[in-house]
Coordinates of C-alpha atoms and ligand atoms in Angstrom, one line a residue:
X292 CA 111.4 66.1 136.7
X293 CA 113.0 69.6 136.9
X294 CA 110.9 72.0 139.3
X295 CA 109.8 75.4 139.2
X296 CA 109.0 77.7 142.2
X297 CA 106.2 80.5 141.5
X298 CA 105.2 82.9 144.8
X299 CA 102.3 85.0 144.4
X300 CA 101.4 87.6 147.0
X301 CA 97.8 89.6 146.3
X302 CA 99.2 92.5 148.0
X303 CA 101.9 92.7 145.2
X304 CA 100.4 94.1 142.6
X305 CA 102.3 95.3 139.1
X306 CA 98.9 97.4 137.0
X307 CA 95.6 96.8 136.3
X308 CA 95.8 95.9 132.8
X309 CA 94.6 98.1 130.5
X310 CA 92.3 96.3 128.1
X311 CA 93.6 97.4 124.6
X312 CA 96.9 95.3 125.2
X313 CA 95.1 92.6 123.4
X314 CA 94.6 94.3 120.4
X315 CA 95.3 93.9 116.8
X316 CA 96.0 95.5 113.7
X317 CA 94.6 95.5 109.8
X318 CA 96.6 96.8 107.1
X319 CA 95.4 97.0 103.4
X320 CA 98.1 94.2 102.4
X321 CA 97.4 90.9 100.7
X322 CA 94.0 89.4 101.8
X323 CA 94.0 90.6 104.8
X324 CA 90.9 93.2 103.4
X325 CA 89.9 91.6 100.0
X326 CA 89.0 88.0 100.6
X327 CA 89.7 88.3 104.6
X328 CA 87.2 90.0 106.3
X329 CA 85.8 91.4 103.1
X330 CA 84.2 89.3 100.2
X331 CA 80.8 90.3 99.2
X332 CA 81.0 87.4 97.0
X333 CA 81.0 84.9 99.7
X334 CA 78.6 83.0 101.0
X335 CA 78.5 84.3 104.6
X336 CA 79.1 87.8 103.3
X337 CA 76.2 90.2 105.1
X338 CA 74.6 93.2 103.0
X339 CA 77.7 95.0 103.9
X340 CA 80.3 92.3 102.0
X341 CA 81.7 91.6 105.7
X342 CA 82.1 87.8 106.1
X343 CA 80.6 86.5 108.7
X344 CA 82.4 83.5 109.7
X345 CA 85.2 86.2 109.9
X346 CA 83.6 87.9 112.2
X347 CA 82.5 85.0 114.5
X348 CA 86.5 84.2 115.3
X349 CA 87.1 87.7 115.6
X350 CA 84.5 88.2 118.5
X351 CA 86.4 84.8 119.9
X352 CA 90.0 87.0 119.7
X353 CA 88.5 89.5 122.1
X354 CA 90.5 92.3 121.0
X355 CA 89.0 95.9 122.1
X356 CA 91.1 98.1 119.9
X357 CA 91.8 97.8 116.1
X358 CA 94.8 99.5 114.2
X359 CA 93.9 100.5 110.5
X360 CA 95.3 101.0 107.6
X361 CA 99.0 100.6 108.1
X362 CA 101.5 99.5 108.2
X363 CA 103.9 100.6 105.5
X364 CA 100.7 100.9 103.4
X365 CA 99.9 104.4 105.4
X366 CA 102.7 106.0 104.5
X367 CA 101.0 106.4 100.8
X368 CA 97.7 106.7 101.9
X369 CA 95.3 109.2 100.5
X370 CA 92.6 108.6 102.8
X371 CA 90.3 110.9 100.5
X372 CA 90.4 108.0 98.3
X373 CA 88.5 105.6 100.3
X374 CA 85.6 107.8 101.5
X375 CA 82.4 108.7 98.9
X376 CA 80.4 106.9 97.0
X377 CA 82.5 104.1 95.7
X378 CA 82.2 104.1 92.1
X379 CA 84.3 107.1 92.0
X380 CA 87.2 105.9 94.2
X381 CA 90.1 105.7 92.5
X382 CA 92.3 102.5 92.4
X383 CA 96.0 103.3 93.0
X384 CA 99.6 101.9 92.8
X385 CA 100.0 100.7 96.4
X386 CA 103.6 100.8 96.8
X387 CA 104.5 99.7 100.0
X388 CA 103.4 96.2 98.6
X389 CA 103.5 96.2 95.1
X390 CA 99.7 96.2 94.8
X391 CA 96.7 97.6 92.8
X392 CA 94.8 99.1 96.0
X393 CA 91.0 99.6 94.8
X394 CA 90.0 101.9 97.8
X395 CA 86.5 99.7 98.1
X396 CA 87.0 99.4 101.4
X397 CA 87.8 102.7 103.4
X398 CA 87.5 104.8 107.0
X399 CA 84.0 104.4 106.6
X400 CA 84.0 100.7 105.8
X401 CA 86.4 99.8 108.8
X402 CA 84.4 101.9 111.5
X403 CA 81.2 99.6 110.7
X404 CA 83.4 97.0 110.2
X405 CA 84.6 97.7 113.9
X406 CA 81.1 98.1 115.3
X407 CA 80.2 94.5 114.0
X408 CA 83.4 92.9 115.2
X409 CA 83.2 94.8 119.0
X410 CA 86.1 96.4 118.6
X411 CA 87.4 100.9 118.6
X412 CA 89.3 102.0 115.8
X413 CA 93.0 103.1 116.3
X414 CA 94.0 105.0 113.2
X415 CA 97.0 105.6 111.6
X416 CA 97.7 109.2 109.6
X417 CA 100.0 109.4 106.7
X418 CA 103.4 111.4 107.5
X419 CA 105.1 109.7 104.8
X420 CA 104.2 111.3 101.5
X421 CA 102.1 113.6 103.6
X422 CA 101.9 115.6 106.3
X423 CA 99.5 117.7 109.2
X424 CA 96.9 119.1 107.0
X425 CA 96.1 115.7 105.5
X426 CA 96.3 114.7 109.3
X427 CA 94.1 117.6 110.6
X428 CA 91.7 117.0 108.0
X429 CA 91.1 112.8 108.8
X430 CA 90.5 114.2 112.7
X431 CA 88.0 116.8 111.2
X432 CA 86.5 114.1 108.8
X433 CA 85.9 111.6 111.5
X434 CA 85.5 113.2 114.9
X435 CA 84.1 116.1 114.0
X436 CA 79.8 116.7 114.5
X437 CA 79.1 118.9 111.6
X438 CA 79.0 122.5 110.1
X439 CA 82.4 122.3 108.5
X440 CA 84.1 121.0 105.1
X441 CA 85.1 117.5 106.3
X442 CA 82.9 117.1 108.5
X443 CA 80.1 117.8 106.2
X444 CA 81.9 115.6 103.8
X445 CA 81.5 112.8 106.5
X446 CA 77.6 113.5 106.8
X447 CA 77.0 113.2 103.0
X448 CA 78.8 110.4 102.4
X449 CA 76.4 108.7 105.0
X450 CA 77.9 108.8 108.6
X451 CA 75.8 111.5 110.4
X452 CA 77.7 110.5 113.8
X453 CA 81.2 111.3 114.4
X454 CA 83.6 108.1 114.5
X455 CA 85.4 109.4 117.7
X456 CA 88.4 108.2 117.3
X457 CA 90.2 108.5 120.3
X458 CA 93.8 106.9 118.8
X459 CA 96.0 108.2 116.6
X460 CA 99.4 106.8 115.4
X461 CA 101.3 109.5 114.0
X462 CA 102.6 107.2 111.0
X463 CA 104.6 104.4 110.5
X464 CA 108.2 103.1 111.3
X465 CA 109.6 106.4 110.3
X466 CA 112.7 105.6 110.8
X467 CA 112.7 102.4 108.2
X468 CA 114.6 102.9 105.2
X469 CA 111.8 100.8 103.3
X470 CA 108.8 103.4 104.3
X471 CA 108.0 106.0 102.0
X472 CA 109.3 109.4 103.0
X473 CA 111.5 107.8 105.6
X474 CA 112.8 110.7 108.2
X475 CA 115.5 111.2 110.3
X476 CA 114.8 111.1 114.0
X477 CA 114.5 115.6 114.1
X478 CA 112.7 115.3 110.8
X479 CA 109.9 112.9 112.2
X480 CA 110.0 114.6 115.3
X481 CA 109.1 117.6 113.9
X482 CA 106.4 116.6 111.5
X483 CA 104.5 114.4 114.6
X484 CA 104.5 117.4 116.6
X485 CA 103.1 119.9 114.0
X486 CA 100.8 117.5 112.8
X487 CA 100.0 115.9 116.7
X488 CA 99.3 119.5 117.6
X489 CA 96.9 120.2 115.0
X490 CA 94.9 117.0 115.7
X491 CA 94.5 117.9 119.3
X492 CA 93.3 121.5 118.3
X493 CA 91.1 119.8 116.0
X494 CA 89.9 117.3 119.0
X495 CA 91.2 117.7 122.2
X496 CA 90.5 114.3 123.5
X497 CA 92.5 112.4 120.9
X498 CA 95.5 110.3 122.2
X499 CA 98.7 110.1 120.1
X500 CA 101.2 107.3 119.5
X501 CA 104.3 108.8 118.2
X502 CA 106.3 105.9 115.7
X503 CA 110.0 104.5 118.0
X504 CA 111.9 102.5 116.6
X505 CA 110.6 100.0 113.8
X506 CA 112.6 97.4 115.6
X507 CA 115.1 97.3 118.8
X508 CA 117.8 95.9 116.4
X509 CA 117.6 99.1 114.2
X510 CA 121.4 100.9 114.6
X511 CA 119.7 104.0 115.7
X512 CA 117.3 102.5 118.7
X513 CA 117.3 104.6 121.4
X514 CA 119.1 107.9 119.7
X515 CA 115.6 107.7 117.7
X516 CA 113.6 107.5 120.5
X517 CA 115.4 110.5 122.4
X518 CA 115.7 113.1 120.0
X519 CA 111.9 112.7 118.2
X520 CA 110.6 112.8 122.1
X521 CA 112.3 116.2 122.4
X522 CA 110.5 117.3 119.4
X523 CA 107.4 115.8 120.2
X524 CA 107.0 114.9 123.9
X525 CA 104.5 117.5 124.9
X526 CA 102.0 116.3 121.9
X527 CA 102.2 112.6 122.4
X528 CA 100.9 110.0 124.7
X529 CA 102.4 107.1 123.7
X530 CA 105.8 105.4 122.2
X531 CA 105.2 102.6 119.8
X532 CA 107.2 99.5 119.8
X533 CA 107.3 96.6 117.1
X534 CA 108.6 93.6 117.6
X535 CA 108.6 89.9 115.1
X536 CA 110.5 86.8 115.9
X537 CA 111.4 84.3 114.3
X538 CA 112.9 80.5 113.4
X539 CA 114.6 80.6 110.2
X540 CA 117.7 79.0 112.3
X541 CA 115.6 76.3 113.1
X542 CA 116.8 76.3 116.6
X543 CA 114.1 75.4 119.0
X544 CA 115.6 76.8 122.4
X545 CA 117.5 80.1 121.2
X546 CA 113.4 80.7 119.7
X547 CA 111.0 79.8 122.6
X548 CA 113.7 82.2 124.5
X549 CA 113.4 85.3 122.1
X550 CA 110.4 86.7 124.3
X551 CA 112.4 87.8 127.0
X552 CA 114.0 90.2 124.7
X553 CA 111.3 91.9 123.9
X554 CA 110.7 92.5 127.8
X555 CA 114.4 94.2 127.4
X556 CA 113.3 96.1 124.3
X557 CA 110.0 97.3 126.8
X558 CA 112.4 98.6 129.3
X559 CA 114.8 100.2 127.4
X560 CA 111.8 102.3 125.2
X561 CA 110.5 103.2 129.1
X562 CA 113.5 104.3 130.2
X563 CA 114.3 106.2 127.0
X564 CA 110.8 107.9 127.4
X565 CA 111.9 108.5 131.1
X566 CA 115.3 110.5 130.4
X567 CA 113.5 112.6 127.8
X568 CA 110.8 113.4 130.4
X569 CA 113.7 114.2 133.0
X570 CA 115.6 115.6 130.5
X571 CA 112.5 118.1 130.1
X572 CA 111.8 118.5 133.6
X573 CA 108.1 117.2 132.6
X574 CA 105.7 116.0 134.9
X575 CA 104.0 114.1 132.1
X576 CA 104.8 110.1 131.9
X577 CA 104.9 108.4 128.4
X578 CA 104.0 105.5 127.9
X579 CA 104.0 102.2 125.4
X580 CA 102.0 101.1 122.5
X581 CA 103.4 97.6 121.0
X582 CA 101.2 98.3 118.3
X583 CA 103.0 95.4 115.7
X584 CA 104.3 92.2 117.4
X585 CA 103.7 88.8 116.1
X586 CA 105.9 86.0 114.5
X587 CA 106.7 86.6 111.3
X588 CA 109.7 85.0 109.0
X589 CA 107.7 82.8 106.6
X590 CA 106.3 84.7 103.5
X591 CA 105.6 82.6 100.8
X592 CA 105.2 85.3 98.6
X593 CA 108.9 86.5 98.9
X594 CA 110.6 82.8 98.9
X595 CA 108.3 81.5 95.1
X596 CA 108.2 84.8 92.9
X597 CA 105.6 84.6 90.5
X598 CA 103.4 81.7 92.1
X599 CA 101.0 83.6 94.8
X600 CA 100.3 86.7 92.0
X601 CA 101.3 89.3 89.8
X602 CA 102.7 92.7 91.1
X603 CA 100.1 95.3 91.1
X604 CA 97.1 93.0 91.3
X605 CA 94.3 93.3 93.9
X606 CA 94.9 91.2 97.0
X607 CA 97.1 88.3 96.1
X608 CA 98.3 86.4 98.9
X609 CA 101.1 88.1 100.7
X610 CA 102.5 87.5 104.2
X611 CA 100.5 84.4 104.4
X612 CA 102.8 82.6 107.0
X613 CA 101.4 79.0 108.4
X614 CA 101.8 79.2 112.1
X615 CA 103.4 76.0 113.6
X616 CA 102.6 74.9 117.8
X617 CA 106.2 76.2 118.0
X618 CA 105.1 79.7 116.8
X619 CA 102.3 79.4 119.1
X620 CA 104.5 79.2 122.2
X621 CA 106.8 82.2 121.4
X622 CA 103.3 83.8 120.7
X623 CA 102.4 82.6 124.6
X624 CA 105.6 83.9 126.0
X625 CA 105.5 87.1 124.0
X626 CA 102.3 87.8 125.7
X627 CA 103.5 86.8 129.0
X628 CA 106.0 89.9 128.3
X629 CA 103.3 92.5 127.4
X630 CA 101.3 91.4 130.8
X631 CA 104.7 91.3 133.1
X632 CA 105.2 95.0 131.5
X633 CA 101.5 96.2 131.5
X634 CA 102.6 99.2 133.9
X635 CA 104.0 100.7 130.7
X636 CA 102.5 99.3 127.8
X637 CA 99.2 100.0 127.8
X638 CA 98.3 99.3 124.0
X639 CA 99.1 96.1 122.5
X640 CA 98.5 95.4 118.8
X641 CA 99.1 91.6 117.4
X642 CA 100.1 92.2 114.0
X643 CA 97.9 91.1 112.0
X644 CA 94.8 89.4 112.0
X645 CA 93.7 87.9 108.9
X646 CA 95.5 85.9 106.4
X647 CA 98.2 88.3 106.6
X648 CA 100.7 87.1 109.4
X649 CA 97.4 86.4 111.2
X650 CA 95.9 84.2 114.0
X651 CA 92.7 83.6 111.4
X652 CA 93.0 82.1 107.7
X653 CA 90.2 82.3 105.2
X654 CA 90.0 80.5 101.6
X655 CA 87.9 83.0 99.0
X656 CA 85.0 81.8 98.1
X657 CA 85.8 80.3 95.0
X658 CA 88.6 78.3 96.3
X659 CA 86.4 77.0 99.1
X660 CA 85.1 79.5 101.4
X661 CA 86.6 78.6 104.7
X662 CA 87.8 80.1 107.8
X663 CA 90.3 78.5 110.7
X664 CA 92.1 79.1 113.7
X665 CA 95.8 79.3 113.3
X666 CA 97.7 78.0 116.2
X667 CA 98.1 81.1 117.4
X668 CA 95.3 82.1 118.0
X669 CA 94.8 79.7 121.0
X670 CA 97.1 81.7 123.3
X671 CA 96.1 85.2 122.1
X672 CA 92.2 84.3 122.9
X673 CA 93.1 82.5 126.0
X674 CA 95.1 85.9 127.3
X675 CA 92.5 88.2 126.1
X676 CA 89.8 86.4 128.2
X677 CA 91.4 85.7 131.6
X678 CA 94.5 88.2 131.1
X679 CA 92.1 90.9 131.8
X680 CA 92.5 92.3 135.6
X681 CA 95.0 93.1 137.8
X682 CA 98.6 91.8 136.6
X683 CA 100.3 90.6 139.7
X684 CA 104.1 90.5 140.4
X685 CA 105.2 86.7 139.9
X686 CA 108.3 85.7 141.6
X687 CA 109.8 82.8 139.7
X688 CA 112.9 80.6 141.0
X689 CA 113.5 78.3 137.4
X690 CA 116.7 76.5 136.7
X691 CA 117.9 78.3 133.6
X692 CA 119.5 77.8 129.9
X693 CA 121.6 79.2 127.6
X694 CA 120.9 79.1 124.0
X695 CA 122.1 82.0 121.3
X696 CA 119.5 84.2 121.6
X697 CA 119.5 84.7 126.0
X698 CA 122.0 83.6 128.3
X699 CA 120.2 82.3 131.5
X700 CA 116.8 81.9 130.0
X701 CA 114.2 80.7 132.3
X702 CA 112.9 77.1 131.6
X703 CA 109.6 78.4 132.5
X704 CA 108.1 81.8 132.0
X705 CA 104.9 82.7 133.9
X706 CA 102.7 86.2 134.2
X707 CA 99.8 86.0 136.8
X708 CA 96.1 88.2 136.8
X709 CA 93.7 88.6 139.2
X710 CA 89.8 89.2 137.2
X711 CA 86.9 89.3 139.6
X712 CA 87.3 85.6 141.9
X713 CA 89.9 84.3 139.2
X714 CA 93.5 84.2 139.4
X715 CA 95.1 82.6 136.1
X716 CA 98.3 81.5 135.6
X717 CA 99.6 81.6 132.3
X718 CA 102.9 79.6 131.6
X719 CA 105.1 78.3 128.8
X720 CA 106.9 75.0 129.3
X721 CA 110.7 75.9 127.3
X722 CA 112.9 73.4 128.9
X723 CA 115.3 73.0 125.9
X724 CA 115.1 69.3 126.4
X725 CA 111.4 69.1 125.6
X726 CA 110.8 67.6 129.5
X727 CA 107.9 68.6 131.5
X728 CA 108.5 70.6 134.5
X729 CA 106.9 70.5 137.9
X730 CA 105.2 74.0 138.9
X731 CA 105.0 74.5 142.4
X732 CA 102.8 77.6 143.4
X733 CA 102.8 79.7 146.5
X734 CA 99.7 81.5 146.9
X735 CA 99.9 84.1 149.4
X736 CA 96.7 86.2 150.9
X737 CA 94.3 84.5 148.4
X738 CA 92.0 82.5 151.3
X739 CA 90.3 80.0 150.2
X740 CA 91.7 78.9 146.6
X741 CA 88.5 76.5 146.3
X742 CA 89.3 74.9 142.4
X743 CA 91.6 74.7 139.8
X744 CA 91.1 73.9 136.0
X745 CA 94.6 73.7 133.8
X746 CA 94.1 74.1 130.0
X747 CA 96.7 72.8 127.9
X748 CA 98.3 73.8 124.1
X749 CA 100.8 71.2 123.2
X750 CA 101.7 68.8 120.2
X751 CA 103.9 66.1 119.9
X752 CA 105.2 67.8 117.0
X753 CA 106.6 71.1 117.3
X754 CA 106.2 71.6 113.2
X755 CA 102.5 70.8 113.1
X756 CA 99.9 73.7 111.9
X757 CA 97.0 73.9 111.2
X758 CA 94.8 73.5 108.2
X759 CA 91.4 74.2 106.4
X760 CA 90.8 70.2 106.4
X761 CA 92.7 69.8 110.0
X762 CA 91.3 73.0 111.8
X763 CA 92.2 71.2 115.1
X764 CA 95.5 69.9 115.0
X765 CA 96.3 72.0 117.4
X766 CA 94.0 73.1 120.2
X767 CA 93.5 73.4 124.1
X768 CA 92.7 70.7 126.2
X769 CA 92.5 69.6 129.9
X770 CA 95.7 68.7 131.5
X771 CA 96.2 65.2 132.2
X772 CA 96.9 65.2 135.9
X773 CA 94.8 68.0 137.8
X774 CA 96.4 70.4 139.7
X775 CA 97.0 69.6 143.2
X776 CA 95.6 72.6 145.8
X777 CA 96.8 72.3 149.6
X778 CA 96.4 74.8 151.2
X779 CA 98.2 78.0 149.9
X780 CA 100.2 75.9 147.7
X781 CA 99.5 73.8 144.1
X782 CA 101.3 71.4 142.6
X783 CA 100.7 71.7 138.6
X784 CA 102.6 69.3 135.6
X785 CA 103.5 71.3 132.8
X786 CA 103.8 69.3 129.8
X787 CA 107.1 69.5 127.7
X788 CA 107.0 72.2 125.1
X789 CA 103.6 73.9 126.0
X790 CA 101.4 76.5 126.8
X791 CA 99.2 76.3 130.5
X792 CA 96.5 78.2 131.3
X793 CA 95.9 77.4 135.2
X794 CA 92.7 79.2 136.6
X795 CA 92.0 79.2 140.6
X796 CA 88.6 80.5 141.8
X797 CA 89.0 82.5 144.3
Ligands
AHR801 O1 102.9 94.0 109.7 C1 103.6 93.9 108.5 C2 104.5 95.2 108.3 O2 105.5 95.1 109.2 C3 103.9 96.5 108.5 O3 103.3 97.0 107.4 C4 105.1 97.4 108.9 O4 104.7 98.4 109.7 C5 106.0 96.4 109.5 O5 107.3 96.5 109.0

C-alpha cells in the first residue's frame, strides 16, 4: 500500500476561517425558486409557500451566507419587479435563461426565506442592462430605516426593519460574452466604482465584491482583473472567482486532479489583487470571494431540446445535473482548496443549491413531492461543520501522478482545522489506480490526542448517484479499520477513491 506522510504543527497556523466560505448561492433559474424551495402547493409548504423539507436539508448544509438572484439572471433584473403586493408584479422575459420569470418570489421573499433557513443574504445588483441608480436605490430599499422614497417603499410593502445587507456583488461575470451588457474590463471598472461608491454613501457599512474573471480560462484573466482594480480598487472589498469542473472526458485521474487548479486560479486572483494594490501604493488588502464553484457539465436541458420544457415557461427543469460519488470527491478536494487558501478567500459560494447544479433535489408536488441529498452534499456538510476554526498549514509528502489536467498531482490531498478541542482532517483518496493509501500523521504540540473517529464517503462505483427511491446510495460511514493513535502520531487507511473525515479530540 502506497503511503502518505501528513505533519501538523499547532503553532503553524494558515487563518481562522472565516465562516461564509461555506456558503451558497440561489439564482431565479429552472427550479431552483419555483418547485425548489418555493411551492406553496406542496405538502410541507408553510403559510409562506417555503417547503419545509427544503428547509430541513438546508439547515443540514450549514451555510451562513446566501447569494441571490444571479447569476446571469441579474444582469436583467429589475428588482422593482419583485417587491409590492404581488398581484401587480409583472412577469417578464428572463433572458439569460430563456424563461417566463413571474417575480412571485422577490428581495422580500428571499430575506424571510433567509431568516428561516439561518442563513445572511449576499445580493447581487444589476450592472448589466443597468446601472448605480438602480444600485443605489436596492441599498436604500433594503438597508435603509425610513423617511425616504425607498425606504418607505420597503415599510409599506411590509418590512418595517431594514434587511442590512452587508454584501454586495457588483454584478455578474461581466466580462462573459453571454451576460447581458457584457463590458470591457475599463467599462466594468468604471460602472462598479460609480455605482460601489454610491452604495457605500448610501450605507457605509456595506462590503463590495467587484465581478474577476467569469473563469481562469477566459483569454483575458488577469488583464481583467488589473485594469477593473484600478478603476475600482478603492470602492471594493473583495474579487470574485468562479470556478466548475468537469468529466465529460470521462477520465477519472486528470478529474479528481482538477482541484488543484483552482488553488492556482486562487493565487494568481491574490497576486493580481496584490500588484494593483502595489501598483497603487494602497495600504488596503483585497481579498477573494469564490462566490460560484461547483461541478457542473451535465445539463440535461441543453443535450434533449424540447423534453424538460418550452422556452419561456415558468421553471422547467434546467441545470438539473445528477451528481455521481466521483463528483462528490472533486467536490471534497475543491473544498480542501478553499480551506488551504482561507487567508485570502474569505467568501465561498457553492453554486447552487437546489435542483439547479445543486447538493439538494426536490420532485414538485404533483410528481411526488420529495427531497434528497445529492452526493454532494455529503462533503459540503461535513466541511461546513468541522471546517470551521483555525485552518492549519498541512505539510504533505504524497507520491504523485500525472494525468492531463496536473503534472505531479498529489495522490492524496489533505486541509487540516483546529474548532474548539477538535482537529479534523479532511482528505481525498485520488490514487489513479483506485488503491487505498496509508495516511501517516505527525501531530506536533497537540498533547494529549485522546480519540479518533474516521467518517468515510466511498462507493464501489464511481458512476453511482443518488435518487429519490435510493436517497442513500451514497453516504458517510465509519471507516473499517480505526485509526491508530501513538503518541503524536496516527496511522489512518484511506479507502481507494474516497473522501475521509478524521476527527481527533484534543
Ligand atoms: O451557476 C450557473 C451560472 O453559471 C450562473 O448564472 C453564471 O454566473 C455562471 O455562468
Amino acid at each position: 500500500m502506497q503511503s502518505v506522510t501528513l505533519t501538523l504543527d499547532s503553532d503553524f497556523t494558515l487563518s481562522d476561517v472565516d465562516p461564509r466560505l461555506f456558503g451558497g448561492f440561489i439564482e431565479h433559474l429552472g427550479r431552483h425558486i419555483y418547485t425548489g424551495i418555493y411551492e406553496p402547493g406542496h405538502p410541507t409548504a408553510d403559510a409562506e409557500g417555503f417547503r419545509q423539507d427544503v428547509l430541513e436539508l438546508t439547515h443540514q448544509l450549514r451555510m451562513p451566507i446566501m447569494r441571490y438572484p444571479g447569476g446571469n439572471f441579474v444582469s436583467g433584473y429589475r428588482w422593482e419587479d419583485g417587491v409590492g403586493p404581488k398581484e401587480s408584479r409583472p412577469a417578464r422575459l428572463e433572458l439569460a435563461w430563456g424563461a417566463l420569470e413571474p417575480n412571485i418570489f422577490g428581495t422580500n421573499e428571499f430575506m424571510n426565506w433567509c431568516k428561516k433557513a439561518g442563513t445572511a443574504p449576499m445580493l447581487a445588483v444589476n450592472l448589466g442592462t443597468r446601472g448605480r441608480e438602480a444600485a443605489q436605490a436596492l441599498v436604500e430599499y433594503c438597508n435603509h430605516p425610513g423617511g425616504t422614497f425607498w425606504s418607505d417603499q420597503r415599510k409599506s410593502h411590509g418590512w418595517s426593519a431594514p434587511h442590512d445587507v452587508k454584501v454586495w456583488c457588483l454584478g455578474n461575470e461581466m466580462d462573459g460574452p453571454w451576460q447581458m451588457g457584457q463590458k470591457t474590463a475599463w467599462e466594468y471598472g468604471r460602472i462598479a466604482n460609480e455605482a460601489a461608491k454610491l452604495m457605500k454613501w448610501t450605507d457605509p457599512s456595506i462590503e463590495t465584491v467587484l465581478c474577476g474573471s467569469s473563469g481562469r480560462s477566459m483569454p483575458t484573466f488577469g488583464r481583467w482583473e488589473w485594469e477593473s482594480l484600478h478603476e475600482a480598487y478603492d470602492n471594493t472589498d473583495y474579487l470574485s472567482l468562479h470556478t466548475y469542473y468537469g468529466n465529460a472526458a470521462n477520465d477519472t485521474p486528470s478529474y479528481l486532479a482538477q482541484p488543484d487548479n483552482m488553488t492556482d486560479f486562487i493565487r494568481e486572483s491574490a497576486a493580481v489583487c496584490d500588484a494593483v494594490g502595489a501598483a497603487k501604493k494602497s495600504k488596503k488588502k483585497i481579498n477573494l470571494s469564490f462566490d460560484e464553484w461547483n461541478v457542473w457539465y451535465q445539463t440535461p436541458d441543453q443535450v434533449e431540446p424540447g423534453k424538460t420544457g418550452e422556452k419561456w415557461s415558468v421553471a422547467r427543469p434546467q441545470l438539473e445535473q445528477i451528481y455521481n460519488m466521483e463528483d462528490a470527491l472533486v467536490v471534497g478536494g475543491m473544498l480542501i482548496s478553499l480551506l488551504n487558501n482561507a487567508d485570502r478567500v474569505k467568501i465561498g459560494c457553492l453554486a447552487q443549491v437546489v435542483n439547479v447544479i445543486g447538493p439538494i433535489m426536490t420532485e414538485p408536488a404533483d410528481k411526488g413531492g420529495r427531497a434528497w441529498k445529492q452526493t454532494i452534499f455529503h462533503p459540503f456538510a461535513a466541511a461546513a461543520q468541522w471546517g470551521q476554526g483555525t485552518a492549519l498549514r498541512s505539510h504533505v509528502k504524497s507520491p504523485t501522478y500525472t494525468s492531463k489536467s496536473r503534472d505531479n498531482a498529489d495522490i492524496v490531498t489533505v486541509a487540516s482545522v483546529v474548532q474548539g478541542d477538535t482537529l479534523t482532517v479532511f482528505a481525498v483518496n485520488r490514487e489513479p489506480s483506485g488503491q487505498p493509501v496509508e495516511l501517516k500523521g505527525v501531530l506536533r504540540g497537540f498533547a494529549g490526542v485522546k480519540s479518533a473517529e474516521h467518517s468515510v464517503l466511498k462507493h464501489s462505483d464511481l458512476k453511482i448517484a443518488n435518487t429519490a427511491d435510493a436517497p442513500n446510495a451514497v453516504a458517510p460511514q465509519a471507516a473499517e479499520t480505526i485509526p491508530v493513535l501513538a503518541g503524536e502520531t496516527f496511522t489512518a487507511v484511506l479507502p481507494g477513491y474516497s473522501w475521509n473525515v478524521i476527527r481527533f479530540s484534543l
